[in-house]
Amino acid sequence: MHAYFTEEGSVEAVNARMGQNVSPRLATVMASLVKHLHAFAKEVELTQAEWDYGIDFLTRTGQICSGERQEFILLSDTLGLSMLVDAINNRRPTGATENTVFGPFHVEDAPIREHGATISLDGKGESCLFEGRVTDLDGQPIEGATVDVWSDNADGFYDVQQPGIQPKWNNRGRFVTGPDGRYSFVGIKPVSYPIPDDGPVGQMLGHLGRHPYRPAHMHYLVTAPGFQKIVTHTFVGEDPYLESDTVFGVKQTLVAPFEHISGATEWRSPFDFVMVPDATEDHRLADSIEHAAS
Amino acid sequence: MHAYFTEEGSVEAVNARMGQNVSPRLATVMASLVKHLHAFAKEVELTQAEWDYGIDFLTRTGQICSGERQEFILLSDTLGLSMLVDAINNRRPTGATENTVFGPFHVEDAPIREHGATISLDGKGESCLFEGRVTDLDGQPIEGATVDVWSDNADGFYDVQQPGIQPKWNNRGRFVTGPDGRYSFVGIKPVSYPIPDDGPVGQMLGHLGRHPYRPAHMHYLVTAPGFQKIVTHTFVGEDPYLESDTVFGVKQTLVAPFEHISGATEWRSPFDFVMVPDATEDHRLADSIEHAAS
């Protein structure tokens, strides 16, 4: 007799249905997805009304998405999935700079500026000197590393969120290290801000008793030939949201000093980036993605 | 030191973030969801490219939804989740008629017809007499049970999919049992048909080497005061898709006989419905849904 669907054998019934010529990686990913999805429904004994609510929630999440709004990424972020995928794919030895989430506000080809230049162009906020070195794991300086930086302004918005209000390239810039591996620039002490919370994800956070805020941070994308790229932030140590970042982006090693200094610049935040050699690229999914996209 | 997010402690980091006044049921469901979602990502070591693909897939699934199209239900159906939730919420003793998926094509308030009446109004298809009894677990007839039936026509479409082409209420009707618990009507031998497969779910089925077909079936919604409602189908035994229903709706006990008979009606399909007393309704989620919807 054929094995029809049963509550007990639900995972096997679904996964046995896959054809013979499926990409091995796609088969692995889907079989695991079905296994864990069914385990969830069984563990909580999901009711029909809860299932209805879930279908409606996912539909609303998809329908609010637009060119400027990606609610499924917000959902992934607030459930810790984005940070988990980042962690799985960026395991590094102790001493190397840790990754964190990329975020939606990076812009390619920001102006390359001189060391020490000011990236804050709107005159707002408390000025802060960001400086440090880019080195390898042995502490040797890396020459020719590009330190691409971006942050919100003192009102909590990135320039791309306020075109026509903020100057273009406000609080953005790229800095290329010399033989000493040093970088430095003057920005502002960044401020905390909420993720967009007027959609389904914001409602979810409300029902879970969570706030939508990210602690203040400066974004960095550090690249150098022969080394793994670093996608990370540094955080302002005393931020009230440091221990409750709504996207779970904070790591202990990324909490940078912010020191009050005297002079025209009010703050100083030193931070060194430690890069690891580029590993062989992981081609696990290349096949199945190409297959799926075809 | 505060426990920041780590790969190993990812589930705990996320679930520890829930507030104090969260609905207990919502907290249980979300904690389990996060646990299984992270377990999936860890088990397959989900790559960044796969995550990107998943975000895009879910977004496209949401954006194709409309008043007439519910792609997330199709996704749930084809991953076996809909049948699993139905099974969890409709466990019945041996001998009782089993449930299966409701489907999107039921219409309320179909005409109440006399026993033996024809529901096929378009003159298409091979006519079939459907008949049997509605009883309790002891075989005692249930009087006043409503047997609400619907099927596709011989072209594989429900009337609501072809307004203006098929007569209104084609292949639909309600029959109310008398003291003998009997029902009977003349419909057609239903035909197999594909679920809508021109969207993301159809692409997924293609990549998984699966077809989009459902085996031929007659839908039933059987209700009677004091008994649990039965939402089910009966299936045509020799259908080529019987063992590969794309939504996993087939159960052995729902495969009904289809006997060739002589006369104006070509086929006969006998099937008895066995109902169980109405249990105390499950109010587990009522609270958290109301909470979430407020």
Coordinates of C-alpha atoms in Angstrom, one line a residue:
Chain A
M1 CA 0.0 0.0 0.0
H2 CA 1.2 3.5 -0.8
A3 CA 2.2 5.7 2.1
Y4 CA -0.4 8.4 2.1
F5 CA -0.1 11.5 4.2
T6 CA -0.5 10.9 8.0
E7 CA 0.1 13.2 10.9
E8 CA 3.0 11.1 12.2
G9 CA 4.6 10.5 8.8
S10 CA 4.0 14.0 7.4
V11 CA 7.6 14.9 6.8
E12 CA 8.4 11.7 5.0
A13 CA 5.3 12.0 2.9
V14 CA 6.3 15.4 1.6
N15 CA 10.0 14.8 1.2
A16 CA 9.4 11.5 -0.6
R17 CA 7.7 13.5 -3.3
M18 CA 10.8 15.1 -4.7
G19 CA 11.9 14.1 -8.2
Q20 CA 15.1 12.4 -9.3
N21 CA 16.8 15.2 -11.0
V22 CA 16.6 17.8 -8.3
S23 CA 19.8 19.8 -7.4
P24 CA 21.3 18.0 -4.4
R25 CA 21.7 21.2 -2.5
L26 CA 18.1 22.3 -3.1
A27 CA 16.9 18.8 -2.0
T28 CA 18.9 19.1 1.2
V29 CA 17.6 22.6 2.0
M30 CA 14.0 21.8 1.2
A31 CA 14.0 18.5 3.1
S32 CA 15.4 20.3 6.2
L33 CA 12.9 23.2 5.8
V34 CA 9.9 20.8 5.7
K35 CA 11.2 18.8 8.6
H36 CA 11.6 21.9 10.8
L37 CA 8.4 23.6 9.6
H38 CA 6.4 20.5 10.5
A39 CA 8.2 20.0 13.8
F40 CA 7.1 23.6 14.7
A41 CA 3.5 23.0 13.9
K42 CA 3.5 19.7 15.8
E43 CA 5.3 21.1 18.9
V44 CA 2.8 23.9 19.4
E45 CA -0.2 22.0 17.9
L46 CA -0.9 24.9 15.7
T47 CA -4.6 25.7 15.5
Q48 CA -6.5 26.5 12.3
A49 CA -7.0 30.0 13.5
E50 CA -3.3 30.5 14.1
W51 CA -2.5 29.1 10.6
D52 CA -5.1 31.6 9.2
Y53 CA -3.4 34.4 11.1
G54 CA 0.0 33.3 9.8
I55 CA -1.1 33.2 6.2
D56 CA -2.5 36.6 6.5
F57 CA 0.6 37.9 8.3
L58 CA 2.9 36.6 5.6
T59 CA 0.6 38.0 2.9
R60 CA 0.6 41.5 4.5
T61 CA 4.4 41.3 4.9
G62 CA 4.7 40.6 1.2
Q63 CA 2.3 43.2 0.1
I64 CA 3.9 46.1 1.9
C65 CA 7.2 45.4 0.2
S66 CA 8.3 48.0 -2.4
G67 CA 11.5 49.3 -4.0
E68 CA 12.2 51.3 -0.8
R69 CA 10.7 48.8 1.8
Q70 CA 11.7 45.2 2.4
E71 CA 9.5 43.9 5.2
F72 CA 10.7 40.3 4.9
I73 CA 14.2 41.4 5.6
L74 CA 12.9 43.3 8.7
L75 CA 11.1 40.1 9.7
S76 CA 14.3 38.1 9.3
D77 CA 16.3 40.8 11.2
T78 CA 13.9 40.9 14.1
L79 CA 13.7 37.1 14.5
G80 CA 17.5 36.9 14.6
L81 CA 17.8 35.0 11.3
S82 CA 19.8 37.6 9.5
M83 CA 22.4 37.7 12.2
L84 CA 22.5 33.9 12.4
V85 CA 23.1 33.6 8.6
D86 CA 25.8 36.2 8.9
A87 CA 27.4 34.4 11.8
I88 CA 27.3 31.0 10.0
N89 CA 29.0 32.4 6.9
N90 CA 31.6 34.6 8.6
R91 CA 33.2 32.4 11.3
R92 CA 36.6 33.9 12.1
P93 CA 39.5 33.1 14.5
T94 CA 39.7 34.9 17.8
G95 CA 41.2 38.3 17.4
A96 CA 39.8 38.9 14.0
T97 CA 37.1 41.6 13.7
E98 CA 33.6 40.1 13.8
N99 CA 30.9 40.7 11.2
T100 CA 27.4 42.1 11.8
V101 CA 24.4 42.8 9.6
F102 CA 25.0 44.8 6.5
G103 CA 21.7 46.8 6.7
P104 CA 19.8 48.4 3.8
F105 CA 21.5 51.8 3.7
H106 CA 24.9 51.2 2.1
V107 CA 25.5 53.0 -1.2
E108 CA 28.3 52.0 -3.6
D109 CA 31.0 54.3 -4.8
A110 CA 30.9 56.8 -2.0
P111 CA 33.6 59.5 -2.4
I112 CA 37.1 58.6 -1.6
R113 CA 38.3 61.2 0.9
E114 CA 41.7 62.2 2.5
H115 CA 42.5 60.8 5.9
G116 CA 41.1 63.1 8.6
A117 CA 38.4 64.5 6.3
T118 CA 34.9 65.3 7.6
I119 CA 32.1 63.1 6.3
S120 CA 29.3 65.0 8.1
L121 CA 28.2 67.6 5.6
D122 CA 25.0 69.0 7.3
G123 CA 26.6 70.6 10.3
K124 CA 24.5 68.7 12.7
G125 CA 25.5 66.5 15.7
E126 CA 28.4 66.1 18.0
S127 CA 31.7 65.7 16.0
C128 CA 33.7 62.6 16.5
L129 CA 37.1 61.5 15.3
F130 CA 37.1 57.8 14.2
E131 CA 40.6 56.4 13.8
G132 CA 42.6 53.2 13.9
R133 CA 44.5 50.7 11.9
V134 CA 43.7 47.9 9.5
T135 CA 46.0 44.9 10.2
D136 CA 46.3 41.2 9.7
L137 CA 46.1 38.6 12.5
D138 CA 49.8 39.2 13.3
G139 CA 49.3 42.9 13.8
Q140 CA 51.0 43.8 10.5
P141 CA 49.5 46.8 8.8
I142 CA 47.5 46.2 5.6
E143 CA 48.3 48.8 2.9
G144 CA 45.6 49.5 0.2
A145 CA 42.6 48.5 2.4
T146 CA 39.5 50.4 1.6
V147 CA 37.5 51.5 4.7
D148 CA 33.9 52.4 3.5
V149 CA 31.9 54.1 6.2
W150 CA 28.3 55.3 6.6
S151 CA 26.0 56.4 9.4
D152 CA 22.8 58.2 10.1
N153 CA 22.8 62.0 10.8
A154 CA 22.0 63.6 14.2
D155 CA 18.3 63.3 13.4
G156 CA 18.5 59.5 13.0
F157 CA 18.2 59.3 9.2
Y158 CA 20.6 58.2 6.4
D159 CA 21.0 60.6 3.5
V160 CA 19.2 58.2 1.2
Q161 CA 16.1 58.4 3.4
Q162 CA 16.0 62.2 3.0
P163 CA 17.0 63.1 -0.5
G164 CA 16.7 66.8 -1.0
I165 CA 16.9 67.4 2.7
Q166 CA 20.4 66.0 3.5
P167 CA 23.4 66.8 1.3
K168 CA 24.3 63.9 -1.1
W169 CA 26.9 61.6 0.5
N170 CA 26.3 63.1 4.0
N171 CA 28.0 60.9 6.6
R172 CA 29.6 58.7 3.9
G173 CA 33.1 58.2 2.6
R174 CA 35.8 55.8 1.6
F175 CA 39.3 55.9 3.0
V176 CA 42.3 53.9 1.6
T177 CA 45.1 52.9 4.0
G178 CA 48.8 53.7 3.3
P179 CA 51.8 51.6 4.4
D180 CA 51.0 52.2 8.1
G181 CA 47.5 50.7 7.7
R182 CA 45.9 53.8 9.3
Y183 CA 42.5 55.4 8.6
S184 CA 40.9 58.4 10.2
F185 CA 37.9 60.6 9.6
V186 CA 35.6 63.0 11.4
G187 CA 32.0 62.1 11.5
I188 CA 29.3 62.5 14.2
K189 CA 28.5 60.5 17.3
P190 CA 25.7 58.5 15.7
V191 CA 22.3 58.3 17.3
S192 CA 19.9 55.4 17.8
Y193 CA 16.8 55.1 15.6
P194 CA 13.8 52.8 15.0
I195 CA 13.5 50.4 12.1
P196 CA 10.4 51.1 10.0
D197 CA 7.6 49.9 12.4
D198 CA 4.4 50.9 10.7
G199 CA 3.9 47.5 9.1
P200 CA 3.3 43.8 10.1
V201 CA 6.8 43.5 11.7
G202 CA 6.2 46.6 13.8
Q203 CA 2.9 45.1 15.0
M204 CA 4.7 41.8 15.8
L205 CA 7.3 43.7 17.9
G206 CA 4.4 45.4 19.7
H207 CA 2.7 42.1 20.5
L208 CA 6.0 40.7 21.7
G209 CA 6.6 43.6 24.0
R210 CA 9.7 44.7 22.0
H211 CA 10.8 48.2 20.9
P212 CA 11.9 48.8 17.3
Y213 CA 15.2 50.6 18.1
R214 CA 18.8 50.0 17.0
P215 CA 21.5 51.4 19.2
A216 CA 23.7 54.1 17.7
H217 CA 26.4 52.7 15.4
M218 CA 28.9 53.5 12.6
H219 CA 28.8 51.2 9.6
Y220 CA 32.0 49.8 8.1
L221 CA 32.8 47.8 5.0
V222 CA 36.5 47.0 5.0
T223 CA 38.0 45.3 2.0
A224 CA 41.6 44.5 0.9
P225 CA 43.0 42.2 -1.8
G226 CA 43.7 38.7 -0.4
F227 CA 41.6 39.2 2.7
Q228 CA 38.0 38.4 3.7
K229 CA 35.8 41.5 3.6
I230 CA 34.5 42.7 6.9
V231 CA 30.9 44.0 7.1
T232 CA 30.4 45.4 10.6
H233 CA 29.5 48.3 12.8
T234 CA 31.0 49.9 15.9
F235 CA 28.6 50.8 18.7
V236 CA 28.5 53.8 21.1
G237 CA 29.2 52.2 24.5
E238 CA 26.6 54.0 26.6
D239 CA 23.6 53.7 24.2
P240 CA 20.4 52.8 26.1
Y241 CA 19.5 50.2 23.4
L242 CA 22.9 48.5 23.4
E243 CA 21.6 45.4 25.1
S244 CA 18.3 45.3 23.2
D245 CA 19.2 46.0 19.5
T246 CA 16.0 45.0 17.7
V247 CA 18.0 43.2 15.0
F248 CA 20.5 41.6 17.5
G249 CA 23.5 43.2 15.7
V250 CA 25.6 44.0 18.8
K251 CA 28.6 41.9 19.6
Q252 CA 30.8 42.6 22.7
T253 CA 33.9 43.1 20.5
L254 CA 32.2 45.8 18.4
V255 CA 31.4 48.1 21.3
A256 CA 34.0 50.8 20.7
P257 CA 35.3 53.4 23.1
F258 CA 33.8 56.9 22.7
E259 CA 36.1 59.3 24.6
H260 CA 35.3 63.0 25.2
I261 CA 38.2 65.1 24.0
S262 CA 38.9 68.8 24.1
G263 CA 39.0 70.9 20.9
A264 CA 36.8 71.5 17.9
T265 CA 36.2 67.8 17.7
E266 CA 34.2 66.6 20.8
W267 CA 34.7 62.9 20.7
R268 CA 37.2 60.3 19.7
S269 CA 36.4 56.6 18.9
P270 CA 39.5 54.4 18.2
F271 CA 38.9 51.0 16.6
D272 CA 41.3 48.6 14.8
F273 CA 40.2 46.2 12.1
V274 CA 41.8 42.8 12.0
M275 CA 41.4 40.9 8.7
V276 CA 41.8 37.2 7.9
P277 CA 43.1 35.8 4.6
D278 CA 40.5 35.1 2.0
A279 CA 39.4 31.5 2.2
T280 CA 38.4 29.4 -0.8
E281 CA 35.0 30.7 -1.8
D282 CA 32.1 28.5 -0.8
H283 CA 30.3 27.2 -3.9
R284 CA 27.8 25.1 -2.1
L285 CA 24.8 26.9 -3.4
A286 CA 26.0 28.3 -6.7
D287 CA 24.6 25.3 -8.5
S288 CA 21.1 25.2 -6.9
I289 CA 20.6 29.0 -7.1
E290 CA 21.4 28.9 -10.8
H291 CA 19.2 25.9 -11.1
A292 CA 16.4 27.6 -9.2
A293 CA 16.7 30.8 -11.2
S294 CA 16.6 29.2 -14.6
Chain B
M1 CA 28.2 40.8 31.1
H2 CA 25.1 40.9 29.0
A3 CA 24.5 37.9 26.7
Y4 CA 24.8 39.4 23.2
F5 CA 23.8 37.4 20.1
T6 CA 26.1 34.5 19.3
E7 CA 25.7 31.7 16.7
E8 CA 25.5 29.1 19.4
G9 CA 23.1 31.1 21.7
S10 CA 21.0 32.6 18.9
V11 CA 17.7 31.1 19.9
E12 CA 18.1 32.1 23.5
A13 CA 19.2 35.6 22.6
V14 CA 16.0 36.2 20.5
N15 CA 13.5 34.6 22.8
A16 CA 14.9 36.3 25.9
R17 CA 13.9 39.6 24.3
M18 CA 10.2 39.0 24.7
G19 CA 8.4 41.4 27.2
Q20 CA 6.6 40.5 30.4
N21 CA 3.0 41.0 29.3
V22 CA 3.0 38.9 26.2
S23 CA 0.0 36.5 25.6
P24 CA 1.3 33.1 26.9
R25 CA 0.1 31.3 23.8
L26 CA 1.8 33.9 21.5
A27 CA 5.0 33.5 23.5
T28 CA 4.9 29.7 23.2
V29 CA 4.2 29.9 19.4
M30 CA 6.9 32.5 18.7
A31 CA 9.6 30.8 20.9
S32 CA 9.0 27.5 19.0
L33 CA 9.0 29.2 15.6
V34 CA 12.3 30.9 16.4
K35 CA 13.8 27.7 17.7
H36 CA 12.9 25.7 14.6
L37 CA 13.7 28.5 12.1
H38 CA 17.2 28.8 13.6
A39 CA 17.6 25.0 13.7
F40 CA 16.9 24.9 10.0
A41 CA 19.4 27.6 9.2
K42 CA 22.1 25.9 11.3
E43 CA 21.4 22.4 10.0
V44 CA 21.9 23.4 6.3
E45 CA 24.4 26.2 7.1
L46 CA 22.2 28.5 5.0
T47 CA 24.4 30.7 2.7
Q48 CA 23.9 34.4 2.2
A49 CA 22.9 33.7 -1.4
E50 CA 20.3 31.2 -0.3
W51 CA 18.9 33.7 2.3
D52 CA 18.7 36.3 -0.5
Y53 CA 16.8 33.8 -2.7
G54 CA 14.5 33.0 0.2
I55 CA 13.7 36.7 0.9
D56 CA 13.0 37.2 -2.8
F57 CA 10.8 34.1 -3.0
L58 CA 8.7 35.1 -0.1
T59 CA 8.3 38.6 -1.4
R60 CA 7.2 37.4 -4.8
T61 CA 4.8 34.9 -3.1
G62 CA 3.2 37.8 -1.2
Q63 CA 3.0 40.1 -4.2
I64 CA 1.1 37.7 -6.5
C65 CA -1.6 37.4 -3.8
S66 CA -4.9 39.1 -4.7
G67 CA -8.6 38.6 -3.9
E68 CA -8.7 35.6 -6.2
R69 CA -5.2 34.2 -5.6
Q70 CA -3.7 33.1 -2.3
E71 CA -0.1 32.0 -3.1
F72 CA 0.9 31.5 0.6
I73 CA -2.0 29.0 1.0
L74 CA -0.7 27.2 -2.1
L75 CA 2.8 27.2 -0.5
S76 CA 1.4 25.8 2.7
D77 CA -0.6 23.2 0.8
T78 CA 2.4 22.0 -1.3
L79 CA 4.7 21.7 1.7
G80 CA 2.2 19.6 3.5
L81 CA 1.6 22.2 6.2
S82 CA -2.1 22.6 5.5
M83 CA -2.8 18.9 5.8
L84 CA -0.7 18.7 8.9
V85 CA -2.6 21.5 10.6
D86 CA -5.9 19.9 9.5
A87 CA -4.7 16.5 11.0
I88 CA -3.6 18.0 14.3
N89 CA -6.9 19.8 14.8
N90 CA -9.2 16.9 13.6
R91 CA -8.0 13.8 15.4
R92 CA -10.8 11.2 15.4
P93 CA -11.4 7.7 16.6
T94 CA -11.0 4.8 14.2
G95 CA -14.2 4.4 12.2
A96 CA -15.0 8.1 12.0
T97 CA -14.7 9.8 8.6
E98 CA -11.3 11.5 8.3
N99 CA -10.9 15.2 7.3
T100 CA -8.9 16.6 4.5
V101 CA -8.2 20.1 3.2
F102 CA -11.1 22.5 2.7
G103 CA -9.7 24.1 -0.5
P104 CA -10.6 27.6 -1.8
F105 CA -13.7 26.7 -3.9
H106 CA -16.5 26.3 -1.3
V107 CA -19.4 28.7 -1.6
E108 CA -21.8 29.2 1.2
D109 CA -25.6 28.8 0.9
A110 CA -25.6 26.5 -2.1
P111 CA -29.2 25.4 -3.1
I112 CA -30.8 22.8 -0.9
R113 CA -31.9 20.1 -3.3
E114 CA -34.1 17.0 -3.2
H115 CA -32.5 13.6 -2.7
G116 CA -31.5 12.1 -6.0
A117 CA -31.4 15.6 -7.8
T118 CA -28.7 16.4 -10.3
I119 CA -26.1 19.0 -9.4
S120 CA -24.4 19.0 -12.8
L121 CA -26.1 21.7 -14.8
D122 CA -23.9 22.1 -17.8
G123 CA -24.5 18.7 -19.4
K124 CA -20.9 17.8 -19.5
G125 CA -19.1 14.7 -18.1
E126 CA -19.9 11.2 -17.1
S127 CA -22.9 11.1 -14.7
C128 CA -22.4 9.5 -11.4
L129 CA -24.8 8.6 -8.5
F130 CA -23.3 9.6 -5.1
E131 CA -25.1 8.0 -2.2
G132 CA -24.8 6.7 1.3
R133 CA -25.7 7.3 4.9
V134 CA -24.6 9.7 7.7
T135 CA -24.3 7.9 11.0
D136 CA -22.8 8.1 14.4
L137 CA -19.9 5.8 15.5
D138 CA -22.5 3.2 16.5
G139 CA -24.0 3.1 13.0
Q140 CA -27.1 4.9 14.0
P141 CA -28.5 7.2 11.3
I142 CA -28.2 11.0 12.0
E143 CA -31.4 12.9 11.0
G144 CA -31.1 16.5 9.9
A145 CA -27.4 16.3 8.8
T146 CA -26.5 18.7 6.0
V147 CA -24.4 17.2 3.2
D148 CA -22.9 20.2 1.3
V149 CA -21.1 19.0 -1.9
W150 CA -19.1 20.6 -4.7
S151 CA -16.8 19.5 -7.5
D152 CA -15.2 20.8 -10.7
N153 CA -16.9 20.2 -14.0
A154 CA -15.7 17.9 -16.7
D155 CA -13.2 20.6 -17.9
G156 CA -11.6 20.7 -14.5
F157 CA -12.9 24.1 -13.4
Y158 CA -15.3 25.0 -10.5
D159 CA -18.2 27.3 -11.4
V160 CA -16.6 30.2 -9.5
Q161 CA -13.6 30.0 -11.8
Q162 CA -15.7 30.4 -14.9
P163 CA -18.5 32.9 -14.1
G164 CA -20.6 33.5 -17.2
I165 CA -19.3 30.2 -18.8
Q166 CA -20.7 27.7 -16.3
P167 CA -24.2 28.0 -14.9
K168 CA -24.4 29.4 -11.4
W169 CA -24.3 26.6 -8.7
N170 CA -23.1 24.1 -11.3
N171 CA -21.9 21.0 -9.5
R172 CA -23.0 22.3 -6.1
G173 CA -25.8 21.5 -3.7
R174 CA -26.9 20.8 -0.2
F175 CA -28.8 17.7 0.9
V176 CA -30.5 17.3 4.3
T177 CA -30.9 13.7 5.7
G178 CA -34.2 12.3 6.9
P179 CA -34.7 9.7 9.7
D180 CA -32.8 7.1 7.7
G181 CA -29.7 9.3 7.5
R182 CA -29.5 8.8 3.7
Y183 CA -28.3 11.2 1.1
S184 CA -28.1 10.8 -2.7
F185 CA -27.4 13.0 -5.7
V186 CA -26.3 12.8 -9.3
G187 CA -23.1 14.6 -10.2
I188 CA -20.3 13.8 -12.6
K189 CA -17.3 11.7 -12.2
P190 CA -14.9 14.5 -11.3
V191 CA -11.6 15.1 -13.1
S192 CA -8.1 15.9 -12.0
Y193 CA -6.8 19.4 -12.4
P194 CA -3.7 21.5 -11.6
I195 CA -3.4 24.1 -8.8
P196 CA -2.5 27.5 -10.2
D197 CA 1.2 27.0 -11.1
D198 CA 2.2 30.2 -12.9
G199 CA 3.7 31.8 -9.8
P200 CA 6.5 31.2 -7.3
V201 CA 4.9 28.0 -6.0
G202 CA 4.6 26.5 -9.5
Q203 CA 8.3 27.4 -10.0
M204 CA 9.2 25.6 -6.7
L205 CA 7.3 22.5 -7.8
G206 CA 9.1 22.5 -11.1
H207 CA 12.5 22.8 -9.4
L208 CA 11.5 19.9 -7.0
G209 CA 10.5 17.7 -9.9
R210 CA 6.9 17.7 -8.8
H211 CA 3.7 18.1 -10.9
P212 CA 0.9 20.5 -9.8
Y213 CA -2.1 18.1 -10.1
R214 CA -4.8 17.1 -7.7
P215 CA -6.5 13.7 -8.3
A216 CA -10.2 13.9 -9.1
H217 CA -12.4 14.3 -6.0
M218 CA -15.8 15.3 -4.8
H219 CA -15.8 17.8 -1.9
Y220 CA -18.0 17.3 1.2
L221 CA -18.9 19.5 4.2
V222 CA -21.0 17.5 6.5
T223 CA -22.6 19.2 9.5
A224 CA -25.1 18.1 12.1
P225 CA -26.2 19.6 15.5
G226 CA -24.1 18.0 18.3
F227 CA -21.5 16.5 16.0
Q228 CA -18.1 17.7 14.8
K229 CA -18.2 19.0 11.2
I230 CA -16.5 16.9 8.6
V231 CA -14.5 18.7 5.9
T232 CA -13.4 16.1 3.4
H233 CA -13.3 14.7 -0.2
T234 CA -13.9 11.4 -1.7
F235 CA -11.4 10.3 -4.5
V236 CA -11.8 8.4 -7.7
G237 CA -9.9 5.2 -7.1
E238 CA -8.2 4.8 -10.4
D239 CA -7.0 8.4 -10.8
P240 CA -3.3 8.6 -12.0
Y241 CA -2.5 11.3 -9.4
L242 CA -4.0 9.5 -6.5
E243 CA -0.6 8.7 -5.0
S244 CA 0.9 12.1 -5.8
D245 CA -1.7 14.7 -4.9
T246 CA 0.3 17.9 -5.0
V247 CA -1.4 19.1 -1.7
F248 CA -1.2 15.6 0.0
G249 CA -5.0 15.5 0.5
V250 CA -5.5 11.8 -0.1
K251 CA -6.2 9.4 2.8
Q252 CA -6.7 5.7 2.2
T253 CA -10.2 5.8 3.9
L254 CA -11.3 8.5 1.5
V255 CA -10.7 6.6 -1.7
A256 CA -14.3 5.7 -2.6
P257 CA -15.5 3.0 -5.0
F258 CA -16.6 4.1 -8.4
E259 CA -18.7 1.4 -10.0
H260 CA -19.8 1.3 -13.6
I261 CA -23.6 0.8 -13.7
S262 CA -26.0 0.4 -16.5
G263 CA -28.7 3.0 -17.3
A264 CA -28.8 6.7 -17.8
T265 CA -26.4 7.2 -15.0
E266 CA -23.0 5.7 -15.8
W267 CA -21.3 5.4 -12.5
R268 CA -22.2 4.9 -8.8
S269 CA -20.0 5.9 -5.9
P270 CA -21.3 4.9 -2.4
F271 CA -19.8 6.5 0.7
D272 CA -21.0 6.6 4.3
F273 CA -20.1 9.5 6.6
V274 CA -19.4 8.6 10.3
M275 CA -19.6 11.6 12.7
V276 CA -18.2 12.0 16.2
P277 CA -19.9 14.1 19.0
D278 CA -18.8 17.7 19.2
A279 CA -16.0 18.1 21.7
T280 CA -15.5 21.1 23.8
E281 CA -14.2 23.8 21.5
D282 CA -10.5 24.5 21.8
H283 CA -10.0 28.1 23.0
R284 CA -6.2 27.9 23.2
L285 CA -5.6 30.6 20.7
A286 CA -8.7 32.7 20.9
D287 CA -6.9 35.0 23.4
S288 CA -3.7 35.4 21.5
I289 CA -5.4 36.0 18.1
E290 CA -7.6 38.6 19.7
H291 CA -4.6 40.1 21.3
A292 CA -2.6 40.1 18.0
A293 CA -5.5 41.5 16.0
S294 CA -6.1 44.4 18.4

